[in-house]
Short mmCIF file of C-alpha atoms and ligand atoms in Angstrom, two decimals:
data_model
loop_
_atom_site.label_atom_id
_atom_site.label_comp_id
_atom_site.label_asym_id
_atom_site.label_seq_id
_atom_site.Cartn_x
_atom_site.Cartn_y
_atom_site.Cartn_z
CA MET A 1 -59.14 27.10 -95.89
CA GLY A 2 -60.38 23.62 -94.68
CA LYS A 3 -57.07 22.13 -96.00
CA VAL A 4 -55.37 25.22 -93.81
CA VAL A 5 -57.16 24.32 -90.83
CA VAL A 6 -56.50 20.19 -91.17
CA ALA A 7 -52.69 21.26 -91.33
CA ALA A 8 -53.07 23.90 -88.61
CA LEU A 9 -54.86 20.77 -85.78
CA ALA A 10 -52.34 18.88 -87.55
CA ALA A 11 -49.19 20.94 -85.42
CA GLY A 12 -51.20 21.57 -83.25
CA CYS A 13 -51.89 17.74 -82.53
CA THR A 14 -48.06 16.96 -83.21
CA VAL A 15 -45.91 20.00 -81.04
CA ALA A 16 -49.06 18.95 -78.03
CA ALA A 17 -47.88 14.59 -78.98
CA CYS A 18 -44.19 16.06 -78.72
CA VAL A 19 -45.12 18.38 -74.85
CA VAL A 20 -46.53 15.29 -73.81
CA ALA A 21 -44.34 13.14 -75.44
CA SER A 22 -41.06 15.30 -74.24
CA VAL A 23 -43.01 15.84 -69.90
CA MET A 24 -43.25 11.48 -69.82
CA VAL A 25 -39.91 11.33 -70.90
CA ARG A 26 -38.53 13.54 -68.66
CA ARG A 27 -40.51 11.82 -66.06
CA SER A 28 -39.62 8.60 -67.20
CA VAL A 29 -35.44 9.61 -66.71
CA ARG A 30 -36.24 11.85 -63.17
CA ARG A 31 -37.94 8.58 -61.86
CA ARG A 32 -35.31 6.59 -62.72
CA ARG A 33 -33.00 8.97 -61.58
CA GLY A 34 -35.17 9.57 -58.59
CA TRP A 35 -34.34 5.50 -58.05
CA ARG A 36 -31.22 5.07 -58.50
CA ARG A 37 -30.63 7.86 -55.99
CA VAL A 38 -32.29 5.47 -53.87
CA VAL A 39 -30.69 2.29 -54.53
CA ARG A 40 -27.61 4.09 -54.09
CA VAL A 41 -28.86 5.00 -50.37
CA LEU A 42 -29.18 1.46 -49.86
CA GLU A 43 -25.79 0.32 -51.16
CA GLU A 44 -24.31 2.45 -48.35
CA LEU A 45 -26.75 1.24 -46.01
CA GLU A 46 -24.54 -2.09 -46.93
CA GLU A 47 -21.57 -0.57 -46.66
CA GLY A 48 -22.27 1.23 -43.41
CA CYS A 49 -23.66 -2.28 -41.56
CA ALA A 50 -21.11 -4.11 -42.96
CA THR A 51 -19.74 -7.02 -40.39
CA PRO A 52 -17.98 -9.55 -42.00
CA VAL A 53 -16.22 -12.17 -39.49
CA GLY A 54 -12.93 -10.48 -39.23
CA ARG A 55 -15.17 -7.86 -38.01
CA LEU A 56 -17.16 -9.60 -36.01
CA ARG A 57 -14.47 -11.08 -34.26
CA GLN A 58 -12.24 -7.76 -33.61
CA VAL A 59 -15.75 -6.45 -31.95
CA VAL A 60 -14.83 -9.73 -29.63
CA ASP A 61 -12.24 -8.72 -28.43
CA ALA A 62 -12.94 -5.66 -27.69
CA MET A 63 -15.79 -6.92 -25.29
CA ALA A 64 -13.50 -8.75 -23.42
CA VAL A 65 -10.17 -6.40 -23.24
CA GLU A 66 -12.99 -3.62 -22.37
CA MET A 67 -15.07 -6.08 -19.38
CA HIS A 68 -11.37 -6.76 -18.20
CA ALA A 69 -11.01 -2.96 -17.67
CA GLY A 70 -14.50 -2.25 -15.96
CA LEU A 71 -13.67 -5.44 -13.13
CA ALA A 72 -10.02 -3.92 -13.02
CA SER A 73 -11.32 -0.63 -11.89
CA GLU A 74 -14.62 2.04 -11.50
CA GLY A 75 -14.96 3.68 -14.14
CA GLY A 76 -11.71 1.61 -15.61
CA SER A 77 -14.39 1.08 -18.99
CA LYS A 78 -17.53 2.24 -20.37
CA LEU A 79 -18.66 -1.67 -19.72
CA LYS A 80 -19.54 -0.57 -15.25
CA MET A 81 -18.96 -4.76 -14.62
CA LEU A 82 -21.48 -4.16 -11.71
CA LEU A 83 -21.40 -5.97 -8.91
CA THR A 84 -24.89 -7.97 -8.60
CA TYR A 85 -24.17 -9.76 -4.50
CA VAL A 86 -25.73 -12.30 -6.00
CA HIS A 87 -22.68 -15.54 -5.49
CA ASN A 88 -24.84 -18.49 -5.36
CA LEU A 89 -27.94 -19.48 -7.89
CA PRO A 90 -30.33 -21.47 -7.10
CA THR A 91 -30.30 -24.66 -6.52
CA GLY A 92 -33.64 -26.66 -7.29
CA ASN A 93 -34.13 -27.24 -3.52
CA GLU A 94 -36.09 -23.41 -3.34
CA LYS A 95 -39.94 -24.23 -1.71
CA GLY A 96 -42.36 -22.29 -0.73
CA THR A 97 -44.34 -19.12 -3.03
CA TYR A 98 -43.22 -16.17 -3.62
CA TYR A 99 -43.70 -12.98 -5.38
CA ALA A 100 -41.90 -10.94 -8.24
CA LEU A 101 -42.84 -7.85 -9.89
CA ASP A 102 -40.77 -7.30 -12.94
CA LEU A 103 -40.09 -2.75 -14.43
CA GLY A 104 -38.11 -2.94 -17.60
CA GLY A 105 -38.95 -2.50 -21.07
CA THR A 106 -42.88 -1.88 -21.97
CA ASN A 107 -44.83 -3.62 -19.71
CA PHE A 108 -44.26 -4.13 -16.13
CA ARG A 109 -45.44 -7.70 -14.78
CA VAL A 110 -46.29 -9.42 -11.30
CA LEU A 111 -46.08 -12.89 -10.42
CA ARG A 112 -46.76 -15.32 -8.04
CA VAL A 113 -44.67 -18.58 -8.52
CA GLN A 114 -44.94 -21.48 -6.44
CA LEU A 115 -42.11 -23.78 -5.53
CA GLY A 116 -41.66 -27.34 -5.22
CA GLY A 117 -38.14 -27.73 -3.75
CA GLN A 118 -36.89 -30.27 -6.48
CA ARG A 119 -35.70 -28.89 -9.68
CA SER A 120 -38.09 -28.32 -12.70
CA ALA A 121 -40.48 -27.94 -9.93
CA ILE A 122 -42.00 -24.58 -10.74
CA ILE A 123 -45.52 -25.63 -9.86
CA ARG A 124 -47.20 -22.96 -10.90
CA HIS A 125 -46.75 -19.57 -11.64
CA ASP A 126 -49.64 -16.73 -12.28
CA LEU A 127 -48.62 -13.55 -14.12
CA ASP A 128 -50.41 -10.30 -14.55
CA ARG A 129 -48.78 -8.12 -17.68
CA GLN A 130 -49.34 -4.70 -17.59
CA PRO A 131 -48.34 -1.93 -20.18
CA ILE A 132 -46.77 0.86 -18.20
CA PRO A 133 -49.22 4.44 -19.12
CA GLN A 134 -46.90 6.83 -21.44
CA ASN A 135 -47.22 9.63 -18.17
CA LEU A 136 -45.84 7.31 -15.42
CA MET A 137 -42.30 7.02 -17.70
CA THR A 138 -41.29 10.62 -17.58
CA SER A 139 -43.21 11.26 -13.73
CA THR A 140 -41.83 11.61 -10.30
CA SER A 141 -41.08 8.21 -8.45
CA GLU A 142 -44.12 8.33 -5.91
CA GLU A 143 -46.54 8.31 -8.91
CA LEU A 144 -44.87 5.40 -10.67
CA PHE A 145 -44.17 4.09 -7.05
CA ASP A 146 -47.54 4.20 -6.50
CA PHE A 147 -49.14 2.36 -9.17
CA ILE A 148 -46.52 -0.24 -9.48
CA ALA A 149 -47.89 -0.93 -5.57
CA THR A 150 -51.26 -0.66 -6.16
CA SER A 151 -51.05 -2.98 -9.39
CA LEU A 152 -49.19 -5.11 -6.90
CA LYS A 153 -51.29 -4.86 -3.96
CA ASP A 154 -54.44 -5.91 -6.46
CA PHE A 155 -52.74 -8.99 -7.73
CA VAL A 156 -51.27 -10.57 -4.09
CA GLU A 157 -55.61 -10.00 -2.77
CA ARG A 158 -57.14 -11.38 -5.95
CA GLU A 159 -54.89 -14.78 -6.57
CA GLU A 160 -55.03 -15.42 -2.14
CA SER A 161 -58.91 -14.67 -2.61
CA PHE A 162 -58.49 -18.56 -4.45
CA SER A 163 -55.85 -20.07 -2.42
CA LEU A 164 -56.92 -23.00 -0.82
CA THR A 165 -54.57 -22.03 1.96
CA SER A 166 -53.66 -18.82 4.12
CA GLN A 167 -50.62 -16.64 4.69
CA GLN A 168 -49.34 -17.52 7.71
CA GLU A 169 -45.57 -15.39 7.28
CA ARG A 170 -44.73 -12.08 5.27
CA ARG A 171 -44.98 -12.86 2.56
CA GLU A 172 -41.14 -12.06 0.25
CA LEU A 173 -41.00 -10.61 -2.64
CA GLY A 174 -38.01 -9.95 -5.30
CA PHE A 175 -37.48 -7.12 -7.79
CA THR A 176 -36.56 -7.09 -10.41
CA PHE A 177 -35.89 -3.11 -11.61
CA SER A 178 -33.85 -3.13 -15.25
CA TYR A 179 -32.38 -0.18 -15.45
CA PRO A 180 -28.51 0.13 -13.90
CA VAL A 181 -28.29 -0.09 -10.81
CA LYS A 182 -25.59 0.16 -8.15
CA GLN A 183 -26.07 -2.66 -6.12
CA THR A 184 -25.38 -1.74 -2.48
CA SER A 185 -26.21 -5.84 -1.32
CA THR A 186 -28.28 -8.40 -3.17
CA SER A 187 -31.57 -6.48 -1.13
CA SER A 188 -31.02 -2.48 -2.27
CA GLY A 189 -29.09 -0.63 -4.70
CA ASN A 190 -28.99 3.36 -6.53
CA LEU A 191 -30.45 4.30 -9.35
CA ILE A 192 -27.57 5.39 -12.36
CA LYS A 193 -28.82 6.35 -14.79
CA TRP A 194 -32.21 5.70 -16.52
CA THR A 195 -32.57 3.80 -20.44
CA LYS A 196 -35.01 3.01 -22.51
CA GLY A 197 -37.23 6.17 -22.79
CA PHE A 198 -37.89 6.62 -18.42
CA SER A 199 -36.68 9.21 -17.13
CA VAL A 200 -38.03 10.03 -13.54
CA GLU A 201 -35.73 12.24 -13.03
CA ASP A 202 -36.06 12.18 -8.68
CA MET A 203 -35.47 8.99 -8.98
CA VAL A 204 -31.61 9.00 -9.83
CA GLY A 205 -29.00 8.36 -7.54
CA ARG A 206 -31.95 6.85 -4.67
CA ASP A 207 -32.49 3.77 -3.16
CA VAL A 208 -34.76 1.29 -5.41
CA SER A 209 -35.97 -1.29 -3.37
CA GLU A 210 -36.77 1.85 -0.68
CA CYS A 211 -38.69 3.76 -3.12
CA LEU A 212 -40.36 0.13 -3.52
CA GLN A 213 -41.11 -0.88 -0.03
CA GLN A 214 -42.19 2.44 0.44
CA ALA A 215 -44.77 2.82 -1.79
CA ILE A 216 -46.63 -0.96 -0.37
CA SER A 217 -45.80 -0.47 2.74
CA GLN A 218 -48.06 2.90 2.28
CA LYS A 219 -50.64 0.89 0.40
CA GLY A 220 -51.45 -1.46 3.98
CA LEU A 221 -49.48 -5.43 2.43
CA ASP A 222 -47.32 -6.67 4.10
CA MET A 223 -44.38 -7.77 1.51
CA ARG A 224 -40.57 -7.16 1.93
CA VAL A 225 -38.18 -6.95 -1.13
CA ALA A 226 -36.39 -10.09 -0.40
CA VAL A 227 -34.35 -9.07 -3.64
CA LEU A 228 -33.73 -6.74 -5.99
CA ILE A 229 -32.37 -7.71 -9.39
CA ASN A 230 -31.87 -6.60 -12.95
CA ASP A 231 -33.49 -8.82 -15.31
CA THR A 232 -30.61 -10.35 -17.14
CA VAL A 233 -29.56 -11.88 -13.81
CA GLY A 234 -33.25 -13.06 -13.56
CA THR A 235 -32.84 -14.68 -16.36
CA LEU A 236 -29.08 -16.53 -15.65
CA ALA A 237 -31.27 -17.67 -12.60
CA LEU A 238 -33.93 -19.32 -14.05
CA GLY A 239 -31.71 -20.66 -16.83
CA HIS A 240 -29.23 -22.17 -14.29
CA TYR A 241 -32.02 -24.00 -12.58
CA HIS A 242 -32.91 -25.75 -15.24
CA ASP A 243 -29.32 -26.34 -16.47
CA GLU A 244 -25.93 -25.86 -13.77
CA ASP A 245 -23.87 -25.44 -17.54
CA THR A 246 -26.05 -21.37 -17.58
CA VAL A 247 -23.43 -19.49 -17.42
CA THR A 248 -24.17 -15.76 -18.65
CA ALA A 249 -27.85 -14.31 -19.51
CA VAL A 250 -28.44 -12.27 -22.06
CA ILE A 251 -31.72 -10.32 -22.87
CA PHE A 252 -32.63 -8.88 -26.22
CA GLY A 253 -36.31 -6.39 -25.36
CA THR A 254 -36.96 -3.13 -25.77
CA GLY A 255 -33.22 -3.04 -24.38
CA THR A 256 -29.48 -5.28 -24.24
CA ASN A 257 -28.18 -6.29 -21.77
CA ALA A 258 -25.47 -9.19 -20.23
CA CYS A 259 -24.26 -10.86 -16.74
CA TYR A 260 -22.01 -13.97 -16.43
CA LEU A 261 -20.65 -15.88 -14.15
CA GLU A 262 -17.50 -14.83 -12.51
CA ARG A 263 -14.31 -15.51 -10.35
CA ALA A 264 -14.19 -12.74 -7.24
CA ASP A 265 -10.80 -12.94 -7.50
CA ALA A 266 -11.28 -11.14 -11.25
CA ILE A 267 -12.47 -8.08 -9.58
CA ILE A 268 -9.82 -6.62 -9.61
CA LYS A 269 -11.97 -3.38 -7.97
CA CYS A 270 -14.00 -5.04 -5.02
CA GLN A 271 -10.63 -6.88 -4.27
CA GLY A 272 -12.33 -7.23 -0.46
CA LEU A 273 -15.05 -9.47 -1.87
CA ILE A 274 -15.64 -12.56 -0.05
CA THR A 275 -18.32 -15.43 -1.29
CA THR A 276 -19.25 -18.90 -0.60
CA SER A 277 -19.03 -19.92 -3.89
CA GLY A 278 -15.64 -18.26 -5.12
CA SER A 279 -17.76 -16.73 -7.71
CA THR A 280 -20.27 -14.04 -8.59
CA VAL A 281 -22.58 -12.87 -10.71
CA VAL A 282 -21.63 -9.52 -12.56
CA ASN A 283 -24.01 -7.56 -14.93
CA LEU A 284 -22.52 -5.90 -17.41
CA GLU A 285 -24.79 -3.85 -18.75
CA TRP A 286 -23.40 -4.34 -22.19
CA GLY A 287 -25.90 -1.43 -23.82
CA ASN A 288 -23.35 0.58 -22.91
CA PHE A 289 -20.58 -0.97 -25.20
CA TRP A 290 -18.42 0.97 -27.62
CA SER A 291 -15.76 -0.18 -29.63
CA SER A 292 -14.35 1.80 -32.68
CA HIS A 293 -14.74 -1.52 -34.50
CA LEU A 294 -18.54 -0.94 -34.61
CA PRO A 295 -19.93 -0.72 -37.94
CA ARG A 296 -21.48 3.02 -37.08
CA THR A 297 -23.81 4.68 -40.35
CA SER A 298 -24.54 8.47 -40.07
CA TYR A 299 -28.23 7.38 -38.84
CA ASP A 300 -26.77 6.27 -36.11
CA ILE A 301 -25.22 9.47 -35.20
CA ASP A 302 -28.25 10.95 -36.29
CA LEU A 303 -30.40 9.19 -33.48
CA ASP A 304 -27.93 9.18 -31.27
CA ALA A 305 -27.46 12.92 -31.74
CA ASP A 306 -31.54 13.49 -31.30
CA SER A 307 -31.78 11.07 -28.24
CA PRO A 308 -32.56 11.97 -25.02
CA ASN A 309 -29.31 10.47 -23.72
CA PRO A 310 -26.27 10.99 -26.56
CA ASN A 311 -23.11 9.00 -26.45
CA ASP A 312 -24.69 6.87 -24.38
CA GLN A 313 -25.59 3.55 -24.44
CA GLY A 314 -24.31 2.77 -28.58
CA PHE A 315 -24.33 -0.99 -28.25
CA GLU A 316 -27.60 -1.18 -27.51
CA LYS A 317 -29.27 1.69 -29.95
CA MET A 318 -27.96 -0.67 -32.35
CA ILE A 319 -29.30 -3.27 -31.36
CA SER A 320 -32.34 -3.31 -29.43
CA GLY A 321 -36.21 -3.84 -29.69
CA MET A 322 -36.25 0.00 -29.37
CA TYR A 323 -33.85 1.23 -31.80
CA LEU A 324 -34.25 -0.62 -34.70
CA GLY A 325 -37.08 -0.01 -36.02
CA GLU A 326 -36.39 3.86 -35.96
CA ILE A 327 -32.98 2.91 -37.57
CA VAL A 328 -35.10 1.60 -40.37
CA ARG A 329 -37.67 5.14 -40.52
CA ARG A 330 -35.00 7.39 -41.28
CA VAL A 331 -33.73 4.96 -44.21
CA ILE A 332 -36.15 5.14 -45.61
CA LEU A 333 -36.49 9.06 -44.70
CA GLN A 334 -33.58 10.02 -46.31
CA MET A 335 -34.97 7.62 -49.70
CA MET A 336 -37.67 9.93 -49.52
CA GLN A 337 -35.81 13.28 -48.87
CA GLU A 338 -33.33 12.41 -51.97
CA SER A 339 -36.30 11.69 -54.71
CA ASP A 340 -39.46 11.76 -55.44
CA VAL A 341 -39.99 8.45 -56.57
CA LEU A 342 -43.39 7.54 -53.57
CA ARG A 343 -45.57 11.27 -53.59
CA PRO A 344 -46.36 13.21 -51.97
CA PHE A 345 -43.82 13.00 -49.47
CA SER A 346 -45.53 11.33 -45.72
CA SER A 347 -44.84 13.83 -43.02
CA LYS A 348 -45.12 11.03 -41.05
CA LEU A 349 -42.10 9.91 -42.07
CA ASP A 350 -40.64 12.84 -39.40
CA VAL A 351 -42.45 11.48 -36.75
CA PRO A 352 -39.70 9.76 -34.48
CA PHE A 353 -40.25 6.16 -33.68
CA ILE A 354 -43.33 6.36 -35.48
CA LEU A 355 -41.95 2.25 -36.63
CA ARG A 356 -42.07 0.24 -34.24
CA THR A 357 -39.52 -2.71 -34.71
CA GLN A 358 -42.74 -4.88 -34.37
CA LEU A 359 -43.75 -3.97 -37.42
CA MET A 360 -40.44 -3.54 -39.23
CA ALA A 361 -40.30 -7.18 -38.12
CA ALA A 362 -43.24 -8.12 -39.92
CA MET A 363 -42.57 -6.08 -43.17
CA HIS A 364 -38.95 -8.11 -42.88
CA GLU A 365 -41.46 -11.56 -42.42
CA ASP A 366 -43.47 -10.95 -45.26
CA ASP A 367 -43.39 -14.31 -47.28
CA SER A 368 -46.50 -13.06 -49.70
CA PRO A 369 -46.03 -12.60 -53.05
CA ASN A 370 -46.77 -9.12 -53.72
CA LEU A 371 -45.08 -8.13 -49.71
CA SER A 372 -49.34 -7.39 -49.33
CA GLU A 373 -47.88 -7.14 -45.43
CA VAL A 374 -45.29 -3.86 -46.49
CA ALA A 375 -48.28 -2.51 -48.46
CA ARG A 376 -50.72 -1.85 -45.35
CA ILE A 377 -47.47 -1.40 -42.96
CA LEU A 378 -46.92 1.87 -44.49
CA ASN A 379 -50.19 2.95 -45.58
CA ASP A 380 -50.35 2.58 -41.41
CA THR A 381 -47.95 4.03 -40.16
CA PHE A 382 -46.40 6.23 -42.65
CA GLU A 383 -49.99 7.05 -44.20
CA ILE A 384 -48.58 6.29 -48.26
CA PRO A 385 -50.37 4.29 -50.19
CA ASP A 386 -49.74 1.94 -52.55
CA VAL A 387 -46.43 1.33 -52.82
CA PRO A 388 -45.15 0.26 -55.93
CA LEU A 389 -43.28 -3.03 -55.54
CA ASN A 390 -40.03 -2.12 -55.94
CA PHE A 391 -40.41 0.08 -53.43
CA ARG A 392 -41.70 -2.36 -50.75
CA LYS A 393 -38.57 -5.13 -51.92
CA LEU A 394 -36.77 -2.14 -50.59
CA VAL A 395 -38.05 -1.92 -47.79
CA VAL A 396 -37.61 -5.18 -46.57
CA LYS A 397 -33.82 -5.57 -47.84
CA ILE A 398 -33.56 -2.24 -45.72
CA CYS A 399 -35.21 -3.98 -42.47
CA ASP A 400 -33.12 -6.90 -43.44
CA VAL A 401 -29.40 -4.97 -43.14
CA VAL A 402 -30.24 -3.41 -40.16
CA THR A 403 -31.75 -6.73 -38.07
CA CYS A 404 -28.88 -9.07 -39.36
CA ARG A 405 -25.91 -6.01 -37.93
CA ALA A 406 -27.58 -5.94 -34.84
CA ALA A 407 -27.92 -9.69 -34.28
CA ARG A 408 -24.32 -10.58 -35.90
CA LEU A 409 -23.63 -7.68 -33.37
CA ALA A 410 -25.53 -9.52 -30.28
CA ALA A 411 -23.46 -12.74 -31.26
CA ALA A 412 -20.23 -11.18 -30.68
CA GLY A 413 -21.08 -9.33 -27.78
CA ILE A 414 -22.18 -12.99 -27.03
CA VAL A 415 -18.92 -14.34 -27.26
CA GLY A 416 -17.40 -11.49 -26.13
CA ILE A 417 -17.96 -13.10 -23.20
CA LEU A 418 -17.58 -16.82 -23.69
CA LYS A 419 -13.62 -15.47 -24.02
CA LYS A 420 -13.72 -13.66 -20.98
CA ILE A 421 -14.03 -16.33 -19.29
CA GLY A 422 -12.78 -18.65 -21.34
CA ARG A 423 -14.79 -20.93 -23.03
CA ASP A 424 -14.85 -19.70 -26.93
CA GLY A 425 -12.57 -22.47 -27.53
CA SER A 426 -9.62 -20.03 -28.40
CA GLY A 427 -7.38 -22.39 -25.49
CA GLY A 428 -8.37 -25.11 -27.92
CA ILE A 429 -11.00 -28.05 -27.36
CA ALA A 430 -9.10 -31.16 -27.04
CA SER A 431 -8.78 -32.70 -23.12
CA GLY A 432 -5.47 -32.40 -21.56
CA LYS A 433 -3.36 -29.59 -19.79
CA THR A 434 -2.15 -26.41 -21.40
CA LYS A 435 1.69 -25.56 -21.67
CA GLY A 436 0.67 -22.94 -18.52
CA GLY A 437 -0.57 -25.92 -17.09
CA SER A 438 -4.36 -25.31 -16.57
CA GLN A 439 -7.01 -26.98 -18.29
CA ASN A 440 -7.77 -25.89 -21.71
CA LYS A 441 -11.10 -29.11 -22.17
CA MET A 442 -13.84 -27.23 -23.65
CA ARG A 443 -17.01 -27.40 -22.08
CA ARG A 444 -20.38 -27.18 -23.03
CA THR A 445 -22.18 -23.32 -22.15
CA VAL A 446 -25.37 -22.54 -22.61
CA VAL A 447 -26.61 -19.15 -22.55
CA ALA A 448 -30.16 -18.27 -21.41
CA VAL A 449 -31.67 -15.62 -23.71
CA GLU A 450 -34.78 -13.34 -22.74
CA GLY A 451 -36.65 -11.14 -24.89
CA GLY A 452 -39.59 -10.84 -27.23
CA LEU A 453 -37.10 -9.52 -30.53
CA TYR A 454 -35.12 -12.90 -30.28
CA THR A 455 -37.91 -15.22 -29.38
CA ASN A 456 -41.06 -13.13 -32.24
CA TYR A 457 -38.24 -12.49 -34.64
CA ARG A 458 -37.40 -14.92 -36.83
CA MET A 459 -34.45 -13.92 -38.83
CA PHE A 460 -32.63 -11.50 -35.57
CA ARG A 461 -32.42 -15.11 -34.62
CA GLU A 462 -31.67 -16.85 -37.75
CA TYR A 463 -28.73 -14.17 -37.88
CA LEU A 464 -28.12 -13.93 -34.77
CA ASN A 465 -27.81 -18.38 -34.58
CA GLU A 466 -25.61 -18.18 -37.77
CA ALA A 467 -23.42 -15.86 -36.64
CA MET A 468 -22.83 -17.33 -33.45
CA GLY A 469 -21.16 -20.37 -35.97
CA GLN A 470 -19.28 -18.72 -37.51
CA ILE A 471 -17.67 -16.74 -34.72
CA LEU A 472 -16.80 -19.77 -32.68
CA GLY A 473 -15.91 -22.62 -36.09
CA GLU A 474 -17.45 -25.93 -36.98
CA ASP A 475 -15.77 -27.37 -33.92
CA VAL A 476 -16.49 -24.41 -31.19
CA ALA A 477 -19.59 -24.24 -31.38
CA PRO A 478 -21.75 -27.60 -30.95
CA TYR A 479 -20.33 -26.69 -27.35
CA VAL A 480 -22.16 -23.43 -26.85
CA VAL A 481 -25.67 -23.76 -26.96
CA ILE A 482 -28.21 -20.62 -26.85
CA ARG A 483 -31.50 -21.43 -24.49
CA VAL A 484 -34.12 -19.68 -24.18
CA THR A 485 -35.29 -19.34 -21.11
CA GLU A 486 -39.13 -17.37 -20.53
CA ASP A 487 -40.10 -15.21 -18.38
CA GLY A 488 -36.87 -15.62 -16.97
CA SER A 489 -36.58 -12.27 -15.85
CA GLY A 490 -38.97 -12.58 -13.44
CA ILE A 491 -39.42 -16.36 -12.37
CA GLY A 492 -36.09 -15.60 -11.48
CA ALA A 493 -36.72 -13.30 -9.66
CA ALA A 494 -38.90 -14.57 -7.43
CA LEU A 495 -36.32 -17.50 -6.77
CA LEU A 496 -33.65 -15.62 -5.84
CA ALA A 497 -36.18 -14.58 -2.81
CA ALA A 498 -36.53 -18.00 -1.86
CA SER A 499 -32.08 -18.90 -2.24
CA HIS A 500 -31.79 -15.40 -0.23
CA SER A 501 -34.47 -16.58 2.60
CA ALA A 502 -33.21 -19.15 3.24
CA SER A 503 -29.00 -18.71 2.11
CA SER A 504 -26.17 -18.17 5.03
CA SER A 505 -25.81 -15.15 2.76
CA ALA A 506 -23.76 -13.22 5.79
CA LEU A 507 -21.37 -15.05 4.84
CA ASP A 508 -21.49 -13.45 1.36
CA ARG A 509 -19.62 -10.11 2.25
CA VAL A 510 -17.93 -7.52 1.10
CA SER A 511 -15.53 -7.15 4.00
CA THR A 512 -13.77 -3.42 3.83
C1 BGC B 601 -30.92 -1.87 -19.22
C2 BGC B 601 -30.65 -3.15 -18.63
C3 BGC B 601 -31.13 -3.78 -19.16
C4 BGC B 601 -31.56 -4.30 -20.42
C5 BGC B 601 -32.74 -4.93 -20.78
C6 BGC B 601 -30.99 -2.05 -20.73
O1 BGC B 601 -31.54 -0.72 -21.69
O2 BGC B 601 -29.86 -0.40 -19.22
O3 BGC B 601 -30.15 -2.66 -17.32
O4 BGC B 601 -30.74 -4.99 -18.68
O5 BGC B 601 -32.25 -2.97 -21.02
O6 BGC B 601 -33.78 -4.50 -20.25
#
């Protein structure tokens, strides 16, 4: 009897052990299969985002071609190539105290800049930075500008209460408004459309300066909107103020864009443009650039389709700070949907834009041996605790692929502009004349850059700089200098307010 019980027990144990073992084997097979799927998602992402130099050169050419098309006719390209009517950049002789208001990405800034009349003599600038309340980004123009004018008035009163000299003349303001605007003069222009999540519908088509000027007057503040500019133009103005070889400026922040100095006679769509300098600043609005050579993945297609502006701002959606974290979230979500390597599934993964690009950068640059920062951010953002180390490594790799593509495409965009203005060295770098008789000596060329994506995200910066070198080649690359202009979009507006209040801008007009 006893033997039978023992035998039955032993048999039972064996069966149980077999069941446990088979469950474990099944689990481990499932885990391995799941892991293989996750790795496949990564490999497909890498293939889809590949940017070999050959492809970058195609993007360079496409950018230059689209620039020509956008200058040839209104609507001739997805690149709007907007006239800014800024024909003269600050000379360095500007003097006095000017204000600037910078409305662009997630923050808005108010500045007071004192200019000493000598190049590099910005005596001081004071700054107030505030986040734009989320509800105002989709409210009415009246509410938005009332809030801005109130903050501006508070700032002016605070600043002037510390100042020893009293304000004698009417205050002059440079207004940096970083959205596509069809300028009608240096100080006025109508909003074409919103980008970067803003959507104050009653503003579209209206004169942006007028809206601000009205709100300022209603607050009883004696101030004139002297110039209305894009942030790229402010950056170019400050870049040029410090270094006359600066010919183009690029923003890599929440959004992305570039402007550059163009010959007035190259702007075919505006034949009558007469400028004292013979050149003028053109705002590309390159966020909307598109080319079949851009490496586009299913994540980009879905992000675009789910966005409030589908088929719009395609280049920006691959490059700028507003979108990079969102692309990474979509890839992680895809991995989770294809396998069960991380269970239970967190519903936070479904929340659009929950992974901000700053956090993505922090994960990408986590150099701790066990990637503890990656684990912390995945837990805080998606509520996924204890992510295993191999998955953390995968997340770092996703960030790397997404940022590398963005930075390399950005570099191709810059070289595209240089190519358009003959500064990419493609005509040779030696001194002397080409067959046609034109000079082809490569000149030192400075690109002014502003924006947190470039200044705060080391890997983005390194990939961009590396790609510039690869596209231009080792003979030409040393002639091209990328220079960060801190707060250029704001200080540049004050500089332009100063130069336009003093300059003989009557000569710079469009003849009809
Ligand atoms: C806007 C541009 C701006 C850029 C950088 C884009 O979304 O359309 O006007 O220059 O962001 O702020």
